[in-house]
Tab-separated table of C-alpha atoms in Angstrom:
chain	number	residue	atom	x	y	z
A	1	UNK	CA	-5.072	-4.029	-25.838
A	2	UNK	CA	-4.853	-0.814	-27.208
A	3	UNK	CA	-2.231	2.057	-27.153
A	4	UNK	CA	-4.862	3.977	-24.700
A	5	UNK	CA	-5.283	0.860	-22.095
A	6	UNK	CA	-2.594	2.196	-19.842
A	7	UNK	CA	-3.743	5.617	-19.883
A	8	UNK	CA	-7.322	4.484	-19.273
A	9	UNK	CA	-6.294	2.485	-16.314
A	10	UNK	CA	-3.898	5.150	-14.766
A	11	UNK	CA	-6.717	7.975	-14.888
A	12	UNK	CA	-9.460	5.180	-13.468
A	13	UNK	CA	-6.257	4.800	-10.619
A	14	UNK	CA	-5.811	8.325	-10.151
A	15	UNK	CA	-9.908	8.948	-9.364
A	16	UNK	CA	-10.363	5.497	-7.552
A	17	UNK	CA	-7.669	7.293	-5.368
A	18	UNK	CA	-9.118	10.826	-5.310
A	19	UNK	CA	-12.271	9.409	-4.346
A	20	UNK	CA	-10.718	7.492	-1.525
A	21	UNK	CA	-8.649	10.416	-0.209
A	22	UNK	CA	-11.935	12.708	-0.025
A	23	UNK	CA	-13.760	9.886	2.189
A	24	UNK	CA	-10.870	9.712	4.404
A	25	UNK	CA	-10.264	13.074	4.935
A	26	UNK	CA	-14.038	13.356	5.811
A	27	UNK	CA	-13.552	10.224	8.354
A	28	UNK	CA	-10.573	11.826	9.749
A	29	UNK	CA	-11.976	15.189	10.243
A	30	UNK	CA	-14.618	13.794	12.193
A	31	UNK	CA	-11.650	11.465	14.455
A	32	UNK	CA	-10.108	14.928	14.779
A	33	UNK	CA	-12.986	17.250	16.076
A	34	UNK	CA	-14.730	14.753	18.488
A	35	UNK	CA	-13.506	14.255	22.136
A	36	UNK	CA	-11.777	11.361	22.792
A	37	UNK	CA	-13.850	8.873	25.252
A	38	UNK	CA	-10.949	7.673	26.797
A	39	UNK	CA	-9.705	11.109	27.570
A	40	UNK	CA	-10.819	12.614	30.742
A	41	UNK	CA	-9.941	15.810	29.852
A	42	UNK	CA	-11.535	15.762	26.504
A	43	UNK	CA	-8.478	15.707	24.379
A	44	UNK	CA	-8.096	15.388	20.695
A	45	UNK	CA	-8.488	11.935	19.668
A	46	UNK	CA	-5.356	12.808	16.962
A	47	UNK	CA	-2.677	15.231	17.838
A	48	UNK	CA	-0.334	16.198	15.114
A	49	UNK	CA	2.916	14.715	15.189
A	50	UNK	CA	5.984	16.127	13.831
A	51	UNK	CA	7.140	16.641	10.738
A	52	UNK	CA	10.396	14.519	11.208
A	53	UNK	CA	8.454	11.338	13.056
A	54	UNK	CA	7.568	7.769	12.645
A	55	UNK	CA	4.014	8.435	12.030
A	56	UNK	CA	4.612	11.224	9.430
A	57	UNK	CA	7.753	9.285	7.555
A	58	UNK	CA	5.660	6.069	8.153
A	59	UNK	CA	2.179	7.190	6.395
A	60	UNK	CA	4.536	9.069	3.645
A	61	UNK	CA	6.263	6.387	2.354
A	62	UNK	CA	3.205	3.514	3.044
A	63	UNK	CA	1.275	5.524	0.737
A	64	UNK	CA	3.802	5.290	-2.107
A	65	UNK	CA	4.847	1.613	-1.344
A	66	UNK	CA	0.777	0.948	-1.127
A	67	UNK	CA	0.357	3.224	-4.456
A	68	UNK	CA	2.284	0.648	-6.515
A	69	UNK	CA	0.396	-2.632	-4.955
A	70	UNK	CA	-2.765	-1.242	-5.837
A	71	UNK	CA	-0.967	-0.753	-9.789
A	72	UNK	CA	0.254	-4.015	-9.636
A	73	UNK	CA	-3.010	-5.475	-8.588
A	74	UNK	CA	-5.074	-3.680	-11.507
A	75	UNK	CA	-2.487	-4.945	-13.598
A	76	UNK	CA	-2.987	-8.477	-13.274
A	77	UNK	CA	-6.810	-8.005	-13.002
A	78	UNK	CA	-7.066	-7.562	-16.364
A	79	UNK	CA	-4.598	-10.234	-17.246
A	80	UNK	CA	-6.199	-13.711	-15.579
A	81	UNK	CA	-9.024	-15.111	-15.780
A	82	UNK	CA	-8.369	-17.060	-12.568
A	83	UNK	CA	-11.387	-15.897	-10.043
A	84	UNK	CA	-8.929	-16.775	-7.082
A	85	UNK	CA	-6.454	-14.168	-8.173
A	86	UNK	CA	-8.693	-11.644	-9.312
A	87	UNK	CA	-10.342	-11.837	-5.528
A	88	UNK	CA	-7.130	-11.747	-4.297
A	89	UNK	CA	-6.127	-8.303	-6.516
A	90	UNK	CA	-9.926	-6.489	-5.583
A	91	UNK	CA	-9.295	-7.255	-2.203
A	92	UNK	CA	-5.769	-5.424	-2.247
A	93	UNK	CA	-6.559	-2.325	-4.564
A	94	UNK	CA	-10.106	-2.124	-2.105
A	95	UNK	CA	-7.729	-2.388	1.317
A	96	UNK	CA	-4.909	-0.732	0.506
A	97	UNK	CA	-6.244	2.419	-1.771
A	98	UNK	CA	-8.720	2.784	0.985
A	99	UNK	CA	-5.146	3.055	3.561
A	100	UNK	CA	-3.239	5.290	1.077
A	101	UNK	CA	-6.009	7.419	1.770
A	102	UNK	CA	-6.575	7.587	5.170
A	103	UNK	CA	-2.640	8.116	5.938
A	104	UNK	CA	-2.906	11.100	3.087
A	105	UNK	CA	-6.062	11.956	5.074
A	106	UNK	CA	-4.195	12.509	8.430
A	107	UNK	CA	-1.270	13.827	6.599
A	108	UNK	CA	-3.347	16.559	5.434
A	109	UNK	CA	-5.291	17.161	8.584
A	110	UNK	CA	-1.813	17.490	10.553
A	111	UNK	CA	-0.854	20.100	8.370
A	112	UNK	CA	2.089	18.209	7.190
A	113	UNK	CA	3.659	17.678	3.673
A	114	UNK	CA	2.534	14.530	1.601
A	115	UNK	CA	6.032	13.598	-0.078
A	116	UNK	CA	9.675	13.794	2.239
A	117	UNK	CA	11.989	16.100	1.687
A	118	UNK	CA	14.734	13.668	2.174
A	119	UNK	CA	15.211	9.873	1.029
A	120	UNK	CA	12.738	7.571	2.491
A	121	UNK	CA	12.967	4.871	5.281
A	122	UNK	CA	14.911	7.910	7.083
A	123	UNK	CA	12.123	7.370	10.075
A	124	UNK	CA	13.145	3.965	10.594
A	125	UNK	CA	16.693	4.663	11.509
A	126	UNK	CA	17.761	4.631	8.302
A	127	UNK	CA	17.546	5.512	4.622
A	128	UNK	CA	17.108	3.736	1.083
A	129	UNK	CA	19.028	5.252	-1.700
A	130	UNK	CA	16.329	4.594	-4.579
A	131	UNK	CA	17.654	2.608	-6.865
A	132	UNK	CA	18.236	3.089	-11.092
A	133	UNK	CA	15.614	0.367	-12.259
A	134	UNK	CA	12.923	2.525	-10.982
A	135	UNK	CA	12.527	0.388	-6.854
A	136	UNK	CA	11.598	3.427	-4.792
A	137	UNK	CA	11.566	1.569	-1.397
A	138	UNK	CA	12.057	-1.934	-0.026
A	139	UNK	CA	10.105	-4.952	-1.564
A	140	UNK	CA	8.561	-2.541	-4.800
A	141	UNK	CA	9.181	-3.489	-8.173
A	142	UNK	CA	11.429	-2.157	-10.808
A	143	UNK	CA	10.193	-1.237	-13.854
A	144	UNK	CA	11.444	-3.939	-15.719
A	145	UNK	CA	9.319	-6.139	-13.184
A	146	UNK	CA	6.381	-3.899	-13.889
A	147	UNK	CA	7.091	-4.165	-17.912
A	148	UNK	CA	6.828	-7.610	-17.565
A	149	UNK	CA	3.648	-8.152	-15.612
A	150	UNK	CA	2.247	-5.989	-18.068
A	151	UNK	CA	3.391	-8.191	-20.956
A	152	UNK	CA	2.262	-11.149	-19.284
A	153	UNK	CA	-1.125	-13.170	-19.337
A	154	UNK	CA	-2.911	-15.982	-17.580
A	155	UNK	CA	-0.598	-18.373	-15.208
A	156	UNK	CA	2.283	-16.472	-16.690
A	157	UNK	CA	0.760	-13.005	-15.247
A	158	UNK	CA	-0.664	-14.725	-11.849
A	159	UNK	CA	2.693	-16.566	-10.725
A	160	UNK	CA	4.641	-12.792	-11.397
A	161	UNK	CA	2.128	-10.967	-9.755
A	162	UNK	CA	1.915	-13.439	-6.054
A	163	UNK	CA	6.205	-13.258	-6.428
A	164	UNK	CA	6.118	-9.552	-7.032
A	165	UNK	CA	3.233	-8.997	-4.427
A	166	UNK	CA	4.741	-11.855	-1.924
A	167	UNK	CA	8.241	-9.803	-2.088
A	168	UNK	CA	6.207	-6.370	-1.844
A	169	UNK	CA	4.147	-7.550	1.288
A	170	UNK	CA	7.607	-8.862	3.376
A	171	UNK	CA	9.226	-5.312	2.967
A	172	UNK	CA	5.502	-3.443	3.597
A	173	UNK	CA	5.064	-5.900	6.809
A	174	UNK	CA	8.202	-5.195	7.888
A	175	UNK	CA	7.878	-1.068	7.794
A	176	UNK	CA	4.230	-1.303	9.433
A	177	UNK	CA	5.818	-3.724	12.629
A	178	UNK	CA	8.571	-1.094	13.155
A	179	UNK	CA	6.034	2.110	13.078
A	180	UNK	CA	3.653	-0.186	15.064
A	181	UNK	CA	6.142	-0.130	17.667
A	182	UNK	CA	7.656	3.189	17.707
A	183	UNK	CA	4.529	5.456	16.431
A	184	UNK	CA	3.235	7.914	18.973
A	185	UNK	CA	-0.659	8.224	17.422
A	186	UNK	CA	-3.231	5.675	18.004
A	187	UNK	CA	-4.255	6.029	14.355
A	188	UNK	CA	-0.815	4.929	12.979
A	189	UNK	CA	0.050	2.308	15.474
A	190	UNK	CA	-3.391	0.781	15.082
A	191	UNK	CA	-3.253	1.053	11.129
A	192	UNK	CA	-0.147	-0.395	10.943
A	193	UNK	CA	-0.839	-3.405	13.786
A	194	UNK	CA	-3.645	-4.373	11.655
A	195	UNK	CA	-1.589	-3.993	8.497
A	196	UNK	CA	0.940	-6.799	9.641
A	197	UNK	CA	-1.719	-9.047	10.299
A	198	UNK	CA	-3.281	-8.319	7.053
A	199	UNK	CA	-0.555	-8.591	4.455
A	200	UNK	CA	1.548	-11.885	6.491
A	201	UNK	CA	-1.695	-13.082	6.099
A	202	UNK	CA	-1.458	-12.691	2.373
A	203	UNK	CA	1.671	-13.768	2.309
A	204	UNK	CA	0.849	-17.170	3.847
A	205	UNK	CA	-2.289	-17.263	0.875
A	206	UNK	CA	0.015	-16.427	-2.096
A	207	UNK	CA	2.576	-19.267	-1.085
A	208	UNK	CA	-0.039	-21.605	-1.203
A	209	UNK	CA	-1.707	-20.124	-4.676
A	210	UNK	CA	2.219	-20.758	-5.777
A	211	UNK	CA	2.224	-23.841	-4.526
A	212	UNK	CA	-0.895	-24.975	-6.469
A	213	UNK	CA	0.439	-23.113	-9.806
A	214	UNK	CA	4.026	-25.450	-8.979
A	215	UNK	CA	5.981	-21.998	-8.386
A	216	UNK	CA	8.337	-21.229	-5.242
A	217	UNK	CA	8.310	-18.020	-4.115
């Protein structure tokens, strides 16, 4: 691989992104401006919350935690050959780039700032310092961790990447069942409902592809 690899793939990540964000702001637009059925009034179907709640600390710091899943998946795309693993990585950068943009999306159409002003987790009762080895958040890599999948190839690369991405999916399952529960929009609570059944449900398919590669968790 050459010097220009990691440069290639970050642009392709940045425009895969872009792309994504455009789309969702166009979908949300549209959620925004149309009357909601259930609403006899007519309402809104999305209010804007406020800058200090769930849904706004929730879609803030999903987006980053999802940003590095989707790097982590490219990563290891390129590094196997394994079909299972690669399906496993498209399925993750196509789900979860497509979520980073719809929560930047709404972000955007509440008129609300894309990055927190304080340290993150702060709308789950309370904060994560981030740390010196580069883990911004719960369950993300360090960039040692990252250095290494890099480095790695074939089973080598696919048993990092399902320990990495098992680890990464607990913590990310974890912050979408609290803003499930406390959100006050439809859009996040239903985003991050189906986002717990999504990634335990990953979590419960990378045991078993460690299982098969005679890896724990």
């Amino acid at each position: 691989m050459t010097a220009l690899a990691p440069a290639r793939s970050t642009r392709r990540l940045i425009l895969a992104g872009a792309a994504v964000l455009v789309v969702a702001l166009g979908l949300v637009a549209l959620m925004v401006v149309r009357p909601s059925a259930a609403s006899p009034s007519g309402g809104l179907s999305l209010s804007a919350p406020a800058e200090d709640s769930v849904d706004a600390g929730f879609a803030r710091d999903m987006a980053i935690h999802h940003q590095q899943a989707v790097e982590m998946s490219f990563i290891v795309r390129d590094r196997t050959d394994d079909e299972d693993v690669r399906r496993l990585a498209y399925d993750i950068i196509n789900t979860q780039a497509n979520q980073r943009g719809m929560m930047l999306g709404w972000l955007e159409i509440w008129g609300l700032p894309k990055s927190a002003a304080g340290p993150p987790m702060k709308w789950m009762g309370h904060t994560f310092t981030p740390t010196d080895d580069g883990s911004l958040m719960p369950g993300m890599a360090t960039d040692a961790e990252l250095a290494a999948l890099t480095a790695a190839k074939g089973e080598k690369a696919e048993v990092l990447f399902l320990r990495l991405m098992t680890v990464h999916h607990r913590a990310g399952a974890d912050m979408a069942q609290a803003a499930a529960g406390a959100a006050r929009t439809d859009a996040i609570r239903n985003l991050a409902e189906g986002m717990v059944r999504g990634q335990q449900s990953e979590i419960g398919l990378m045991a078993d592809m460690l299982k098969d590669r005679g890896a724990k968790p």
